[in-house]
Backbone as CSV, one residue per row, in Angstrom:
resi,resn,N_x,N_y,N_z,CA_x,CA_y,CA_z,C_x,C_y,C_z
1,MET,-32.770,44.215,-10.454,-31.848,43.690,-10.156,-32.945,42.536,-9.299
2,PRO,-32.255,41.583,-9.558,-32.878,40.072,-8.462,-32.674,40.433,-7.306
3,ASP,-33.558,39.877,-6.365,-33.142,39.514,-4.558,-32.288,38.603,-4.717
4,PHE,-31.355,39.110,-3.472,-30.291,38.038,-2.891,-30.627,37.697,-2.004
5,VAL,-30.715,36.235,-1.624,-30.953,35.468,-0.209,-30.137,34.877,0.571
6,VAL,-30.262,34.607,1.520,-29.360,34.529,3.011,-30.093,32.928,3.612
7,THR,-29.870,32.701,3.471,-30.169,30.617,4.562,-29.212,30.359,5.296
8,GLU,-29.726,29.314,6.415,-28.780,28.901,7.084,-27.813,27.790,6.916
9,THR,-28.578,27.273,5.540,-27.639,25.604,5.192,-27.609,25.585,3.812
10,PRO,-26.641,24.551,3.156,-26.994,24.995,1.440,-28.186,23.814,1.284
11,ARG,-29.140,24.259,1.743,-30.253,23.488,0.504,-31.521,25.025,0.662
12,ARG,-31.717,25.123,-0.519,-32.561,26.295,-1.077,-34.375,26.283,-0.416
13,HIS,-34.599,25.133,0.553,-35.405,25.352,1.406,-35.253,25.851,3.090
14,SER,-34.215,25.680,3.039,-33.925,26.307,4.756,-34.231,27.980,4.992
15,ARG,-34.723,28.038,6.603,-35.291,29.210,6.480,-34.796,30.458,6.063
16,THR,-35.064,31.270,5.828,-34.735,32.521,5.225,-34.217,33.497,6.102
17,LEU,-33.041,33.893,6.133,-33.123,34.811,7.086,-32.777,36.795,6.512
18,LEU,-32.375,36.145,5.309,-32.291,37.693,4.812,-32.820,37.625,3.364
19,GLN,-33.836,38.896,2.688,-33.785,38.680,1.146,-33.034,40.457,0.961
20,ALA,-32.627,40.317,0.037,-32.060,41.867,-0.115,-31.692,42.099,-1.183
21,ASP,-32.064,43.499,-2.018,-31.989,43.879,-3.242,-30.721,44.364,-3.651
22,GLY,-29.582,44.287,-2.737,-28.510,44.525,-3.468,-27.476,42.970,-3.153
23,LEU,-26.448,42.925,-3.426,-25.648,42.047,-2.903,-24.353,42.838,-1.928
24,ALA,-24.215,44.199,-2.087,-23.500,44.553,-0.666,-24.298,44.065,0.607
25,LEU,-25.923,44.634,0.647,-26.513,44.290,1.559,-26.393,42.788,2.756
26,ALA,-26.640,41.945,1.261,-26.377,40.508,1.476,-24.714,40.201,2.138
27,LEU,-24.556,40.305,1.628,-22.877,40.398,2.318,-22.515,40.645,3.381
28,ASP,-23.308,42.171,3.584,-22.369,42.539,4.973,-23.378,41.825,6.278
29,PHE,-24.463,41.503,5.748,-25.884,40.595,6.487,-24.816,39.066,7.073
30,VAL,-24.290,39.011,5.930,-23.539,37.102,6.043,-22.564,37.847,6.903
31,GLU,-21.444,38.656,6.793,-20.390,39.164,7.576,-20.564,39.518,9.125
32,ARG,-21.368,40.379,9.170,-22.043,40.084,10.634,-22.833,39.128,11.343
33,HIS,-23.219,38.365,10.507,-23.898,36.486,11.577,-23.161,35.762,11.326
34,VAL,-21.615,35.721,11.201,-21.210,34.617,10.784,-20.064,34.557,12.396
35,GLY,-20.786,33.190,13.408,-20.496,33.322,14.492,-18.871,32.509,14.569
36,SER,-19.573,31.349,14.764,-18.562,30.171,15.497,-18.228,29.383,14.137
37,PRO,-17.272,29.110,13.903,-16.704,28.216,12.191,-17.746,27.280,12.055
38,SER,-18.636,26.561,12.563,-19.558,25.499,12.629,-20.562,26.128,11.523
39,THR,-20.853,27.383,12.194,-21.332,28.570,11.176,-21.774,28.610,9.937
40,ARG,-22.638,27.909,9.502,-23.012,28.057,7.445,-24.134,28.973,7.025
41,LEU,-23.785,30.042,6.115,-24.819,30.628,5.780,-24.285,30.645,4.328
42,VAL,-25.777,30.746,4.173,-25.320,30.855,1.801,-26.292,32.296,1.548
43,LEU,-25.835,32.336,0.867,-26.370,33.585,-0.488,-26.776,32.971,-1.383
44,TRP,-28.087,33.022,-1.946,-28.216,32.774,-2.581,-28.640,34.026,-3.875
45,TRP,-28.569,33.886,-5.094,-29.125,34.360,-6.017,-29.831,33.524,-7.035
46,PRO,-31.236,33.859,-6.312,-32.099,32.816,-6.793,-32.580,33.129,-8.399
47,ASP,-31.767,33.018,-9.325,-32.381,33.323,-10.701,-32.520,32.165,-11.824
48,VAL,-33.390,32.306,-12.601,-34.302,31.694,-13.216,-33.087,30.877,-14.716
49,PRO,-32.639,29.337,-14.398,-31.731,29.115,-15.815,-32.654,29.848,-17.047
50,SER,-31.566,29.660,-17.857,-32.248,30.501,-19.419,-32.228,29.102,-20.086
51,ASP,-31.124,27.966,-19.598,-31.599,26.829,-20.259,-32.118,25.494,-19.646
52,PRO,-33.114,24.586,-20.445,-33.434,23.437,-19.412,-32.391,22.545,-19.006
53,GLY,-32.453,21.891,-18.084,-31.526,20.444,-17.459,-31.558,21.700,-15.713
54,PRO,-30.613,20.826,-15.726,-30.347,20.905,-14.003,-29.846,22.190,-14.160
55,ASP,-30.113,22.934,-12.634,-29.233,24.173,-12.285,-28.400,23.798,-11.678
56,VAL,-27.015,24.337,-12.177,-25.725,23.652,-11.031,-25.255,25.092,-10.183
57,MET,-24.941,24.371,-9.233,-24.271,25.702,-8.165,-22.992,25.543,-7.766
58,VAL,-22.154,26.790,-7.859,-20.740,26.787,-8.103,-20.977,27.629,-5.927
59,ALA,-20.236,27.164,-5.048,-19.965,27.662,-3.921,-18.861,28.313,-3.801
60,VAL,-18.315,29.656,-3.232,-17.002,30.186,-2.984,-17.430,30.291,-1.528
61,PRO,-16.115,30.274,-0.926,-16.148,31.037,0.643,-15.753,32.089,0.573
62,LEU,-16.418,32.803,1.767,-16.177,34.360,2.105,-15.254,34.917,1.400
63,ARG,-14.074,34.620,2.130,-12.699,34.878,2.132,-12.139,35.230,0.922
64,LEU,-12.596,34.057,-0.115,-12.011,34.150,-1.447,-12.876,35.262,-2.305
65,TYR,-13.890,35.223,-1.732,-14.966,35.676,-2.773,-14.059,37.347,-2.270
66,GLN,-13.877,38.004,-0.979,-13.579,38.675,-1.278,-12.363,39.375,-1.485
67,LYS,-11.537,37.951,-1.415,-9.920,38.666,-1.895,-10.058,38.994,-3.578
68,VAL,-11.217,38.107,-4.212,-11.274,38.480,-5.616,-12.297,39.943,-5.861
69,GLU,-12.675,40.088,-4.810,-13.698,41.661,-4.560,-12.766,42.562,-4.512
70,THR,-11.580,42.610,-3.787,-10.634,43.156,-3.355,-10.116,43.917,-4.806
71,LEU,-9.305,42.822,-5.730,-8.896,42.906,-7.314,-9.659,43.767,-8.195
72,ALA,-10.994,42.952,-8.071,-12.382,43.665,-9.037,-12.118,45.106,-8.691
73,ASP,-12.069,45.317,-7.482,-12.443,46.798,-7.218,-11.411,47.835,-7.333
74,GLU,-10.098,47.301,-7.401,-9.290,47.555,-8.577,-9.195,47.891,-9.523
75,LEU,-9.541,46.440,-10.282,-9.959,46.931,-11.843,-10.779,48.028,-12.005
76,VAL,-11.962,48.336,-11.392,-13.146,48.736,-11.904,-12.317,50.645,-11.834
77,GLU,-11.764,50.846,-10.343,-10.444,51.938,-10.195,-9.901,52.207,-11.552
78,ALA,-9.429,51.545,-11.660,-8.653,51.559,-12.644,-9.170,52.024,-14.549
79,TRP,-10.391,51.238,-14.178,-11.439,51.456,-15.226,-11.899,53.135,-15.462
80,ASP,-12.097,53.363,-14.602,-13.074,54.640,-13.934,-11.998,55.782,-14.246
81,ARG,-10.842,55.457,-14.080,-9.742,56.626,-14.150,-9.599,56.912,-15.655
82,SER,-9.286,55.266,-16.634,-9.287,55.557,-17.773,-10.207,55.974,-18.713
83,TRP,-11.737,55.708,-18.035,-12.361,55.971,-19.593,-13.995,56.792,-18.373
84,LEU,-13.817,57.236,-17.387,-14.725,57.564,-16.410,-16.274,56.680,-16.523
85,LEU,-16.449,55.769,-16.034,-17.130,54.649,-16.271,-18.271,55.344,-15.175
86,ILE,-17.908,55.610,-14.019,-18.442,56.097,-12.814,-18.885,57.936,-12.713
87,ASP,-18.001,58.102,-13.347,-18.073,59.655,-12.856,-19.041,60.428,-13.660
88,SER,-19.289,59.550,-15.149,-20.543,59.736,-15.970,-22.251,60.018,-15.736
89,THR,-22.119,58.777,-14.521,-23.605,58.907,-14.049,-23.537,59.555,-13.020
90,PRO,-25.418,59.832,-12.562,-25.317,61.101,-11.966,-24.867,60.492,-10.488
91,ALA,-24.412,61.815,-9.829,-23.832,61.633,-9.092,-24.449,60.966,-7.206
92,SER,-25.813,61.128,-7.102,-26.601,60.506,-6.729,-26.653,58.749,-6.818
93,GLN,-26.084,58.482,-8.064,-25.866,56.998,-8.376,-24.853,56.386,-8.307
94,ARG,-24.071,57.040,-8.386,-22.357,56.943,-8.580,-22.156,55.398,-7.661
95,GLU,-22.288,55.793,-6.334,-22.125,54.042,-5.609,-22.895,52.875,-5.595
96,ALA,-23.938,53.182,-6.531,-24.565,51.998,-6.776,-24.123,51.836,-8.090
97,VAL,-23.437,52.489,-8.669,-23.051,51.843,-10.390,-21.612,51.433,-9.642
98,ARG,-20.914,51.572,-9.217,-19.817,51.007,-8.773,-19.826,49.727,-8.192
99,GLY,-21.066,49.587,-7.129,-20.971,48.303,-6.674,-21.739,47.233,-7.250
100,ASP,-22.674,47.502,-8.316,-23.135,46.561,-9.515,-22.129,46.264,-10.575
101,LEU,-20.387,47.361,-10.711,-19.714,47.101,-11.653,-18.784,46.068,-10.654
102,VAL,-18.423,46.535,-9.349,-17.696,45.456,-9.218,-18.180,44.283,-8.786
103,GLY,-19.466,43.765,-8.274,-20.007,42.883,-8.400,-20.099,42.121,-9.814
104,ALA,-20.407,42.632,-10.900,-20.246,41.709,-12.541,-18.806,41.675,-12.472
105,VAL,-17.417,42.103,-12.090,-16.723,42.001,-12.517,-16.085,40.726,-11.202
106,VAL,-16.620,40.619,-10.747,-15.701,39.558,-9.048,-16.766,38.026,-9.979
107,ILE,-17.824,38.264,-10.501,-18.952,37.450,-10.531,-17.984,36.842,-11.906
108,ALA,-17.634,37.457,-12.681,-17.137,36.815,-14.140,-15.618,36.968,-13.697
109,MET,-14.845,37.175,-12.834,-13.365,36.580,-12.510,-13.931,35.120,-11.808
110,ILE,-14.857,35.204,-11.339,-14.952,33.587,-10.460,-15.412,32.903,-11.639
111,SER,-16.481,33.002,-12.458,-17.225,31.618,-13.237,-15.898,31.854,-14.289
112,ALA,-14.719,32.710,-14.413,-13.554,32.604,-15.342,-12.911,31.493,-14.393
113,ALA,-12.819,31.744,-13.710,-11.808,30.429,-12.980,-12.275,29.304,-12.839
114,VAL,-13.870,29.102,-12.255,-14.441,27.797,-12.761,-14.180,27.071,-13.877
115,THR,-14.916,27.739,-15.081,-14.772,27.668,-16.733,-12.970,27.447,-17.024
116,GLY,-12.350,28.420,-16.775,-10.960,28.087,-17.125,-10.432,28.264,-18.177
117,LEU,-11.557,27.578,-19.129,-11.026,27.561,-20.805,-12.470,27.873,-21.514
118,ASP,-12.470,28.633,-22.657,-13.490,28.670,-23.363,-13.808,27.577,-23.982
119,GLU,-15.042,27.854,-24.876,-15.902,26.309,-25.930,-14.119,26.232,-26.933
120,ALA,-13.610,27.609,-27.263,-12.846,27.710,-28.774,-11.501,27.227,-28.288
121,GLY,-11.096,26.970,-26.797,-9.516,26.785,-25.798,-8.948,27.518,-25.323
122,ASP,-9.610,28.722,-25.080,-8.517,29.737,-25.345,-8.427,29.885,-23.681
123,HIS,-7.510,30.096,-23.211,-7.552,30.716,-21.754,-8.696,32.026,-21.550
124,VAL,-9.313,31.615,-20.625,-9.953,33.273,-20.359,-8.714,33.580,-18.733
125,GLY,-8.701,34.808,-19.132,-8.504,35.490,-17.994,-8.464,36.998,-18.173
126,ILE,-8.377,37.987,-17.070,-8.294,38.887,-16.822,-7.048,39.832,-16.312
């Protein structure tokens, strides 16, 4: 899994405060280090774009991310009750699998909200 990076400002060349292997660790760091309202920490997922051209970034406030994460957590819980997605993994890996699945759902939901419609014009929703 790619590293997640936390910096002080919304510029890639800012001083790196944290580089973590997991999204949960990076989010925990951001939550613990946000101070005054003027504090600006940015969590990056420096992934190399697969297509040539500009690399577009969408910034989402932490509170909004947390609301979507709560919904994603509920979805993953419902899926696991129906399909035993997490219970079918070794006990030592269940927490990591659950965290990865919740993170993937959050990213998919935020992406759907940003794009709104797919190329065929059908509504994207969960």
